[in-house]
CSV table of C-alpha atoms in Angstrom, one decimal:
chain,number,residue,atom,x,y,z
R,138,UNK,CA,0.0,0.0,0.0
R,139,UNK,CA,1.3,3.1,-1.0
R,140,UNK,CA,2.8,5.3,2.6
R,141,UNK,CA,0.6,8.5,1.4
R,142,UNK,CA,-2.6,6.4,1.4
R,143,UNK,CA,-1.1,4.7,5.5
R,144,UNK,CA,-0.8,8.2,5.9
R,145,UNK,CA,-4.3,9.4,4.8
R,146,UNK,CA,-5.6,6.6,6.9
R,147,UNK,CA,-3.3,7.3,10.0
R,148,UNK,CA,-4.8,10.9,9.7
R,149,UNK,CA,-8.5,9.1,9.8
R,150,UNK,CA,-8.0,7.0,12.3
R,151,UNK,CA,-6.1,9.9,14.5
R,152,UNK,CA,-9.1,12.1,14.0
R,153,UNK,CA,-11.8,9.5,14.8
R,154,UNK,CA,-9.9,9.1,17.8
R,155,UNK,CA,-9.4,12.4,18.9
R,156,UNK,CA,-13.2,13.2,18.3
R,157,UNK,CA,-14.2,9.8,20.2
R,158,UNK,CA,-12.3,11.2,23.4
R,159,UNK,CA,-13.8,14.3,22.9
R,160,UNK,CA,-17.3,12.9,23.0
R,161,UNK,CA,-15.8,11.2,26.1
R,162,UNK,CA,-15.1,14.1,27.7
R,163,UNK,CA,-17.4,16.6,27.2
R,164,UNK,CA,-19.6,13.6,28.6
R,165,UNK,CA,-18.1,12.9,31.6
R,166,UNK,CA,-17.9,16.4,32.3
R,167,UNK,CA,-21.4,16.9,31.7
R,168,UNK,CA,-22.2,14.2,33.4
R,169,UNK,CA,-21.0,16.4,36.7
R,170,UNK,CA,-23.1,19.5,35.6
R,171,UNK,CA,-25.3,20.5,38.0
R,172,UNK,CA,-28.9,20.5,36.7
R,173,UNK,CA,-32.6,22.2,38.0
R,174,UNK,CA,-34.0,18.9,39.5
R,175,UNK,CA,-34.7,17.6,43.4
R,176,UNK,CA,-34.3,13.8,43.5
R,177,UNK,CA,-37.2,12.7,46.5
R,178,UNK,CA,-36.4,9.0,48.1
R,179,UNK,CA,-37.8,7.5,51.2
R,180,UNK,CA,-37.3,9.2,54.1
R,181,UNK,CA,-36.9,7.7,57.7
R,182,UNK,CA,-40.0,7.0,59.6
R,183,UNK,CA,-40.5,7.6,63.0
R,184,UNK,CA,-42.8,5.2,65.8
R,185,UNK,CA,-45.5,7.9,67.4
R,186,UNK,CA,-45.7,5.5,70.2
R,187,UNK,CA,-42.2,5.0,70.3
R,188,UNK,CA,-39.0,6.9,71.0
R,189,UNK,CA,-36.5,9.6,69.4
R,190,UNK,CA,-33.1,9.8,70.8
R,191,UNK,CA,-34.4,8.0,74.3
R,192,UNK,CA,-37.2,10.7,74.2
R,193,UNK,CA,-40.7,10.0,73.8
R,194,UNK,CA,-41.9,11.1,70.5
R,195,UNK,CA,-45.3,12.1,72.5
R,196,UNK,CA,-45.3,13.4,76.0
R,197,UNK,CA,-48.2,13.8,78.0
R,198,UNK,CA,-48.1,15.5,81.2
R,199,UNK,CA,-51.1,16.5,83.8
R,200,UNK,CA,-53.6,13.5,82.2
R,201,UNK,CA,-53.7,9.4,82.8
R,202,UNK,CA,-51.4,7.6,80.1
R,203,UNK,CA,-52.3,4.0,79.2
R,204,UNK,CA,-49.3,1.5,77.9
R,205,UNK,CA,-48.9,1.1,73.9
R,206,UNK,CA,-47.6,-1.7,72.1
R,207,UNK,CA,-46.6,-1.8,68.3
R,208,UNK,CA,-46.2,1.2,65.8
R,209,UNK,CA,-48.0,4.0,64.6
R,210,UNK,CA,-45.5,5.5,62.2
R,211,UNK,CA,-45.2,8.6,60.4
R,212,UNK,CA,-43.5,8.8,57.2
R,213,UNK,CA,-41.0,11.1,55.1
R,214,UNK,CA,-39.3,11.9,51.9
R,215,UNK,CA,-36.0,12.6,51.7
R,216,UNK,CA,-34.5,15.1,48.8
R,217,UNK,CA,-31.5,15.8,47.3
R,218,UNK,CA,-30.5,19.0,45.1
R,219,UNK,CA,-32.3,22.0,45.4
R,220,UNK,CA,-30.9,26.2,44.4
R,221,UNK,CA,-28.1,25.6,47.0
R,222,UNK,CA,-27.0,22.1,46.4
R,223,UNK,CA,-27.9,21.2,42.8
R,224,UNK,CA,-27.7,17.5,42.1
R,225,UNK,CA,-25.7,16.4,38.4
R,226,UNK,CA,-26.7,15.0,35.4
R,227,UNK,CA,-25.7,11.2,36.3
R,228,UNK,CA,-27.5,11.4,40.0
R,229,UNK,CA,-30.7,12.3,38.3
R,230,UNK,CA,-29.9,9.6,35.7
R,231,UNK,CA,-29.5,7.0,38.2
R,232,UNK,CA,-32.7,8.8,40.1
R,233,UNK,CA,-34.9,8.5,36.9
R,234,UNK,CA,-34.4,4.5,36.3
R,235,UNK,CA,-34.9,3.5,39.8
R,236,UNK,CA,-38.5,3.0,40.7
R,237,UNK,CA,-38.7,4.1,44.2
R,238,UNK,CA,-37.4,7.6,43.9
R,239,UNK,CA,-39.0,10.1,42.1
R,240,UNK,CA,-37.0,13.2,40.1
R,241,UNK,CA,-39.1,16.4,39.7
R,242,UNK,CA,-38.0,19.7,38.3
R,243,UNK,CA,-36.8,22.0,41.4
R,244,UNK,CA,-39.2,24.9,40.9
R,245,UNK,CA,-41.9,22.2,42.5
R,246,UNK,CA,-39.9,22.4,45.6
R,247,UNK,CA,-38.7,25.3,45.4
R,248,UNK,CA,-40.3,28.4,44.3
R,249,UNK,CA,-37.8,30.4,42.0
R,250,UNK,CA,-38.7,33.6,43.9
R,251,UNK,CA,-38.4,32.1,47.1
R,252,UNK,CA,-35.1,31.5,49.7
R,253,UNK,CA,-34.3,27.9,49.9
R,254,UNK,CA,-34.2,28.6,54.3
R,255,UNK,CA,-37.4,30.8,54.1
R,256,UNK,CA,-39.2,27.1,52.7
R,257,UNK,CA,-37.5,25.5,55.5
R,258,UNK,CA,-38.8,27.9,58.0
R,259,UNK,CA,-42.1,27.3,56.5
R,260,UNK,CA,-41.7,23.8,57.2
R,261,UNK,CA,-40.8,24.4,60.4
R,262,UNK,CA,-44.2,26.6,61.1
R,263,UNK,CA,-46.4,23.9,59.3
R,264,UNK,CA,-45.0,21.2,61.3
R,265,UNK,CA,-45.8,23.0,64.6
R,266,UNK,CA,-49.2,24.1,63.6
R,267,UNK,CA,-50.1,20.4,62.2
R,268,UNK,CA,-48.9,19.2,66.1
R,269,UNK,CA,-51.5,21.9,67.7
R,270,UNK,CA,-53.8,20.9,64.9
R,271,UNK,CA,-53.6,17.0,65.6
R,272,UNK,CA,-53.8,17.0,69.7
R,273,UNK,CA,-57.2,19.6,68.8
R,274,UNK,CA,-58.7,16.6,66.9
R,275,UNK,CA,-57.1,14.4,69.0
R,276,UNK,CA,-59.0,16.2,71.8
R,277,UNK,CA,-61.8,16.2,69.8
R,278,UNK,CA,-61.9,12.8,69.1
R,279,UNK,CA,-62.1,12.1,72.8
R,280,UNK,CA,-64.5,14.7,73.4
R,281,UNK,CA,-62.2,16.8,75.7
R,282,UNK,CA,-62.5,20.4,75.8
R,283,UNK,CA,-59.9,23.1,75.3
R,284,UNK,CA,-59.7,26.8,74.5
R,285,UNK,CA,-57.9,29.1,72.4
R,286,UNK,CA,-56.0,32.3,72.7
R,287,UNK,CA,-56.8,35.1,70.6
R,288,UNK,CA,-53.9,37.9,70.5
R,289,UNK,CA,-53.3,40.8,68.4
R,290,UNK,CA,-50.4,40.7,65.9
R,291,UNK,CA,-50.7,43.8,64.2
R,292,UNK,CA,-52.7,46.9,63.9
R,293,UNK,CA,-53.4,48.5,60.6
R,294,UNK,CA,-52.0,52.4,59.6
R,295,UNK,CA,-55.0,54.4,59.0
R,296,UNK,CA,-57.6,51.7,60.2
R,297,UNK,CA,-59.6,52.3,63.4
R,298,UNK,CA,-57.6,49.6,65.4
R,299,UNK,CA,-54.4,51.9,64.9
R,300,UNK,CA,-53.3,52.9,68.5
R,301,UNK,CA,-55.9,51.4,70.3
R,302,UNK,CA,-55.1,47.5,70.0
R,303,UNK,CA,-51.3,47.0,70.6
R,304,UNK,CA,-49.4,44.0,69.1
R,305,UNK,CA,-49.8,41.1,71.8
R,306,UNK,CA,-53.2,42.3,73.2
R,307,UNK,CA,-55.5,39.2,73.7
R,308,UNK,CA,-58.6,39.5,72.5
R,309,UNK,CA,-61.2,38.3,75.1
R,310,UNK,CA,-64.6,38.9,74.1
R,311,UNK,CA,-66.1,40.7,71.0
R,312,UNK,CA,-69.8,42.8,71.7
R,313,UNK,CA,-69.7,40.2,75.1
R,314,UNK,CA,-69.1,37.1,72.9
R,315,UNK,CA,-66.2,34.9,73.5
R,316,UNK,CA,-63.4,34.8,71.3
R,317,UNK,CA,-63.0,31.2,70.9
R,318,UNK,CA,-61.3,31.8,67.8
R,319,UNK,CA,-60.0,33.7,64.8
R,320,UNK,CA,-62.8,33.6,63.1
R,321,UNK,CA,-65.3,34.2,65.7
R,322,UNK,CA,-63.4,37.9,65.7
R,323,UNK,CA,-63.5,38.3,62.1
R,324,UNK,CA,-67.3,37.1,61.5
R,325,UNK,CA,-68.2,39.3,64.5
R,326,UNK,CA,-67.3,42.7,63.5
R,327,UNK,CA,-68.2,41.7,59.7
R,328,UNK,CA,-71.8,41.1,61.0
R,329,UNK,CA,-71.4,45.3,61.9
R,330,UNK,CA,-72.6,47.7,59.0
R,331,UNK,CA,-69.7,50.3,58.1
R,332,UNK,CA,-69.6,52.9,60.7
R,333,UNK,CA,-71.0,51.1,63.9
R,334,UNK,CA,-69.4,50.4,66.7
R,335,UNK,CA,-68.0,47.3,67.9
R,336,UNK,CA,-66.6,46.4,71.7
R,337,UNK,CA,-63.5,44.4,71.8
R,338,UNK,CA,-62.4,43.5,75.6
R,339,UNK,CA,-58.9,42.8,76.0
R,340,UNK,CA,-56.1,41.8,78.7
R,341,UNK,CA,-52.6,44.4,78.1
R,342,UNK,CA,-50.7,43.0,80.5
R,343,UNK,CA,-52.5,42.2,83.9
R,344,UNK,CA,-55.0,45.2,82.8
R,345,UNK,CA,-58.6,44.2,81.3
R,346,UNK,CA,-59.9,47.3,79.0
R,347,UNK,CA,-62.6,47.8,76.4
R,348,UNK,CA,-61.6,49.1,73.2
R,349,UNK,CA,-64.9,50.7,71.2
R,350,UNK,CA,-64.0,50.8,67.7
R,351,UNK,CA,-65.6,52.3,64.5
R,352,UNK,CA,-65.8,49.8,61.8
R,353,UNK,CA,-64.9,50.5,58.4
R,354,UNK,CA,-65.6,49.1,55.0
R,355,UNK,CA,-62.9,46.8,53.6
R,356,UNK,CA,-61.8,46.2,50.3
R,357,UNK,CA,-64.1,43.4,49.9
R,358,UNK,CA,-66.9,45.4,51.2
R,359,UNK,CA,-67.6,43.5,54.7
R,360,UNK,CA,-66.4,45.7,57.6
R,361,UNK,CA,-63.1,45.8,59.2
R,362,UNK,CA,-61.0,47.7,62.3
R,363,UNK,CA,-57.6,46.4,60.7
R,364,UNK,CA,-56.7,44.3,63.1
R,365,UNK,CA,-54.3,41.2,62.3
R,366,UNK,CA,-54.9,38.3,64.6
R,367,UNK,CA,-53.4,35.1,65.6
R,368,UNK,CA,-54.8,32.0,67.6
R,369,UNK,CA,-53.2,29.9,70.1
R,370,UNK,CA,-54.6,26.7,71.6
R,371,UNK,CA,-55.4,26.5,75.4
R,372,UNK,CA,-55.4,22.7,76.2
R,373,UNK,CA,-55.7,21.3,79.5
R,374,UNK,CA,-52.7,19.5,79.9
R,375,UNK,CA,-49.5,19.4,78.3
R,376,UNK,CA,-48.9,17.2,74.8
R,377,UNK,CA,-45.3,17.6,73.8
R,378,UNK,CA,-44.2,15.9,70.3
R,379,UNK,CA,-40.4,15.4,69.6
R,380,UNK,CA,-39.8,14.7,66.0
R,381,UNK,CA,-36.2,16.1,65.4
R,382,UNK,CA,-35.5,17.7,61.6
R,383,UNK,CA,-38.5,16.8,60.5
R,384,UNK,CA,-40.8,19.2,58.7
R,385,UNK,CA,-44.1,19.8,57.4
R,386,UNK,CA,-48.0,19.2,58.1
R,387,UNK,CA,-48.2,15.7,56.4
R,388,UNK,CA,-47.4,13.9,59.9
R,389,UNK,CA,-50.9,15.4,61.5
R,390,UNK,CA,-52.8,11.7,61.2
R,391,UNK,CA,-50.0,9.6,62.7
R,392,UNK,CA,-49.6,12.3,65.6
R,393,UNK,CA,-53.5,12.4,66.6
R,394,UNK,CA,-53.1,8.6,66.5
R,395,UNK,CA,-50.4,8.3,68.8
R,396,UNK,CA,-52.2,10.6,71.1
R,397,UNK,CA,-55.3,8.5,71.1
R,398,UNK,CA,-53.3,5.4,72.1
R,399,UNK,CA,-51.8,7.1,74.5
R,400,UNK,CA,-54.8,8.4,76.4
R,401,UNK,CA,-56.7,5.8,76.1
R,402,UNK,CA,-56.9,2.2,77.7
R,403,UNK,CA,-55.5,-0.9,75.3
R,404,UNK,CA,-53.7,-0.8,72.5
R,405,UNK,CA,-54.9,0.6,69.4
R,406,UNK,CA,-52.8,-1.3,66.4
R,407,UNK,CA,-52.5,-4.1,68.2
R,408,UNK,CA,-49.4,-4.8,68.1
R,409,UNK,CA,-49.1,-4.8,64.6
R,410,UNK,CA,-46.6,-2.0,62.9
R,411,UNK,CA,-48.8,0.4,61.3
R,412,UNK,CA,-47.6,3.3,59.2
R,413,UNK,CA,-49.5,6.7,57.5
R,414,UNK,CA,-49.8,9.5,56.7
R,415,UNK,CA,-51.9,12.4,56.1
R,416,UNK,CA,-52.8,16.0,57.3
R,417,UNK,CA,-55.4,16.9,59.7
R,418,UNK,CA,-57.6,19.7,60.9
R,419,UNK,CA,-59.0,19.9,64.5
R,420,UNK,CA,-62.1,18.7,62.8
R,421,UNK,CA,-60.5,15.4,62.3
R,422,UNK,CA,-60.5,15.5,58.8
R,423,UNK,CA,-57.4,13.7,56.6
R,424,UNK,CA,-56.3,15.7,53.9
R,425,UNK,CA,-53.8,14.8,51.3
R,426,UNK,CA,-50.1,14.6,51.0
R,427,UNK,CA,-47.1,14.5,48.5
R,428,UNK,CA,-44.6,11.8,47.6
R,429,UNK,CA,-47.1,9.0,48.4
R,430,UNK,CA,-44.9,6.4,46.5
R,431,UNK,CA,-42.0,7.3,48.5
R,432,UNK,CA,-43.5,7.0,52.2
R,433,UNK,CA,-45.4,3.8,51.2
R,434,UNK,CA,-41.5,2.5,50.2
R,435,UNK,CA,-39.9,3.9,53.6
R,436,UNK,CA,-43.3,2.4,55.5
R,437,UNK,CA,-42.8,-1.5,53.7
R,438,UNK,CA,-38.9,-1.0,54.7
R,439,UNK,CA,-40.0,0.3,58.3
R,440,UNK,CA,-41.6,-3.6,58.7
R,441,UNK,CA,-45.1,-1.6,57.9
R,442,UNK,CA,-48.1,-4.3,57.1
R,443,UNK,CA,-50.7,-1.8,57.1
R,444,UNK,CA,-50.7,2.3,55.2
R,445,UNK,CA,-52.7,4.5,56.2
R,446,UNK,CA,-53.9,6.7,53.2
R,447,UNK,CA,-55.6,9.7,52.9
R,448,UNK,CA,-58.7,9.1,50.1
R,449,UNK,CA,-57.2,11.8,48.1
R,450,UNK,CA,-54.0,9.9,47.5
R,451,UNK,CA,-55.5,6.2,47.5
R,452,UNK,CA,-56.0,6.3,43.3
R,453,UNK,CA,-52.2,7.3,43.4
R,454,UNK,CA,-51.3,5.1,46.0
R,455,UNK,CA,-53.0,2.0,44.4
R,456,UNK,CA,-50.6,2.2,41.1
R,457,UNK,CA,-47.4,2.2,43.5
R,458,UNK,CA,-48.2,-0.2,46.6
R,459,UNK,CA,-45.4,-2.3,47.5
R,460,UNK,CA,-45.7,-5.9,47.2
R,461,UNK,CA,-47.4,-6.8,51.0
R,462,UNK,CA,-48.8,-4.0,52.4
R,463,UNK,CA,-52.1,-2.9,53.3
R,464,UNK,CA,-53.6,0.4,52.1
R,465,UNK,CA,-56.0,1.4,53.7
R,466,UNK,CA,-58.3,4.3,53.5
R,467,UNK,CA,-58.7,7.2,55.5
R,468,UNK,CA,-60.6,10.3,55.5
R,469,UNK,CA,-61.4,11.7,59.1
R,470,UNK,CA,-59.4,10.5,62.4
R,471,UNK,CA,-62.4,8.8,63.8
R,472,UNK,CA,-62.8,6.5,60.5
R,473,UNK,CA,-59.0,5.6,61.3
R,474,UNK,CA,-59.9,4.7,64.8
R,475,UNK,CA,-62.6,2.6,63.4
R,476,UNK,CA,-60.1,1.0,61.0
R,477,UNK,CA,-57.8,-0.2,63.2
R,478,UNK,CA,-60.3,-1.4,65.6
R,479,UNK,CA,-61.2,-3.5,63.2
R,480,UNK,CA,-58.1,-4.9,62.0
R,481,UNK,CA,-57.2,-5.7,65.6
R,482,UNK,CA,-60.7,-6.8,66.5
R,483,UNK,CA,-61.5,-8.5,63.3
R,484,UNK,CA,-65.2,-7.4,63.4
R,485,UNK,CA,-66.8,-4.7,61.6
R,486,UNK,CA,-65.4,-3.3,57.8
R,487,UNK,CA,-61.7,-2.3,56.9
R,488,UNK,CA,-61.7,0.6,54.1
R,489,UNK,CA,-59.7,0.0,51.5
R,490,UNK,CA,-58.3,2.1,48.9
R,491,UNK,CA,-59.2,1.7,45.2
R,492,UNK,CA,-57.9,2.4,42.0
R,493,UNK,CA,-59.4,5.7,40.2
């Protein structure tokens, strides 16, 4: 063969070469690139009924505790990435083929307009609020009674409230009717026409006043004084939940369950390990969650038989269910109890979750 064709062929084969290590590269290195997606695993679960750190995950101090047995777990997600610790290309790869994690753009996480520790601090709140909100329907449930704190938070400039009710004033009565709540305020001086009076009686201190304010139309057209409010519950003995880093209002179910067995006599899962999740109002009602798929995996891996799942979730939860465990359905806190009396019991109807 003639050396200026080897040559011409040398050249080729240098060049195919050079451009297949090229491909290499700019691969691997954008394999490393960080990209705008949250990978969301299973989280760890925690035992309601059980302890965190040698601390009871419930305390309950000033009432008559009864002995548990078993699990009443709540559930997480875990996620990696996010605008301060983007994940690469090849972690999001390796997220997208396996089954039990889920890889969603960031913004779903994360708002673009919003700090990355603002969300946490959200968390934070929402996780607090869902505790007060699950020993209410705990409470409830029980058919205890309990109060709540109404205090001022802010005045508005220019309203009639301005200089008259003071940041951390609490809000008594309203025209001589109890303020058992936010809204009991707010529907009370809406009931005025624009330009009547309306009596708020207050505690400043150790000092008891009344404050006679004019209402005003609001911008909606029902009257207002421009007050901002905030409630507190008053309950009459102490429940203290110990749940670490964990965030959010998706635990409410499994922590008005774990009150209930705790304040009641027996044991409410018979000692079976029983996981959910689920938010809940002091009504009692379940609401749904995100990253179903995720918590049913951590709850199987927990040694979970039986889910508990919100109704809102089942049709989602039905196409993911791990291979021996229980969904079942769950809409308001006393249906749960009814559940799992039944499951232990074995009389009377367990709901179960369908496909949609």
């Amino acid at each position: 063969m003639p050396a200026n064709k080897l040559i011409i062929m040398s050249r080729r084969a240098l060049t195919l070469l050079l451009a297949g290590f090229l491909v290499l590269a700019l691969g691997v290195v954008g394999a490393f690139r960080p990209v705008p997606y949250v990978v969301l695993s299973p989280g760890p679960t925690e035992n309601t009924i059980g302890e965190v750190d040698k601390k009871p995950v419930i305390s309950i101090k000033g009432h008559e505790t009864y002995p548990t047995a078993g699990a009443l777990s709540l559930v997480t997600v875990a996620y990696q990435g996010g605008p301060a610790a983007q994940i690469d290309l090849l972690t999001a790869l390796r997220g997208w083929i396996d089954p039990t994690v889920a890889v969603v753009p960031q913004e779903t996480i994360f708002a673009p307009d919003r700090d990355p520790k603002e969300v946490e601090q959200e968390n934070s709140v929402e996780m607090t609020n869902s505790q007060d909100s699950a020993t209410a329907a705990a409470l409830n449930e029980l058919k205890i009674p309990y109060g709540m704190t109404v205090s001022v938070v802010a005045a508005e400039k220019g309203k009639p409230a301005e200089g008259k009710l003071q940041k951390g004033d609490v809000i008594n009565s309203v025209d001589g009717k109890p303020a058992g709540n936010v809204d009991i305020v707010s529907d009370t001086v809406k009931s005025h026409k624009a330009g009547e009076n309306v009596v708020f009686n207050i505690t400043r201190g150790k000092e008891k006043l009344d404050v006679t304010l004019q209402t005003v139309a609001g911008t909606e057209g029902q009257s207002v004084v421009g007050v901002t409010m905030t409630g507190a519950y008053k309950f009459p003995f102490d429940v203290d939940i110990n749940v670490g880093d964990v965030g959010g209002p998706s635990a409410g179910l499994m922590f008005s369950l774990g009150i209930l067995d705790k304040l009641t006599p027996g044991e409410l899962t018979g000692g079976k390990k029983i996981a959910g999740t689920g938010t809940i109002n002091p009504a009692g009602e379940v609401g749904p969650i995100g990253g179903i798929a995720q918590k049913m995996v951590g709850a199987k891996d927990s040694g979970a038989t039986v889910f508990l799942t919100p109704a809102d979730n089942c049709a989602e939860a039905m196409k993911a269910v791990p291979d021996g465990l229980r969904l079942v359905k769950a809409d308001t806190l006393h249906n749960a109890v009814l559940a799992l009396d039944a499951l232990r019991t074995g009389k009377g109807s367990v709901p179960a979750c369908a496909a949609g």
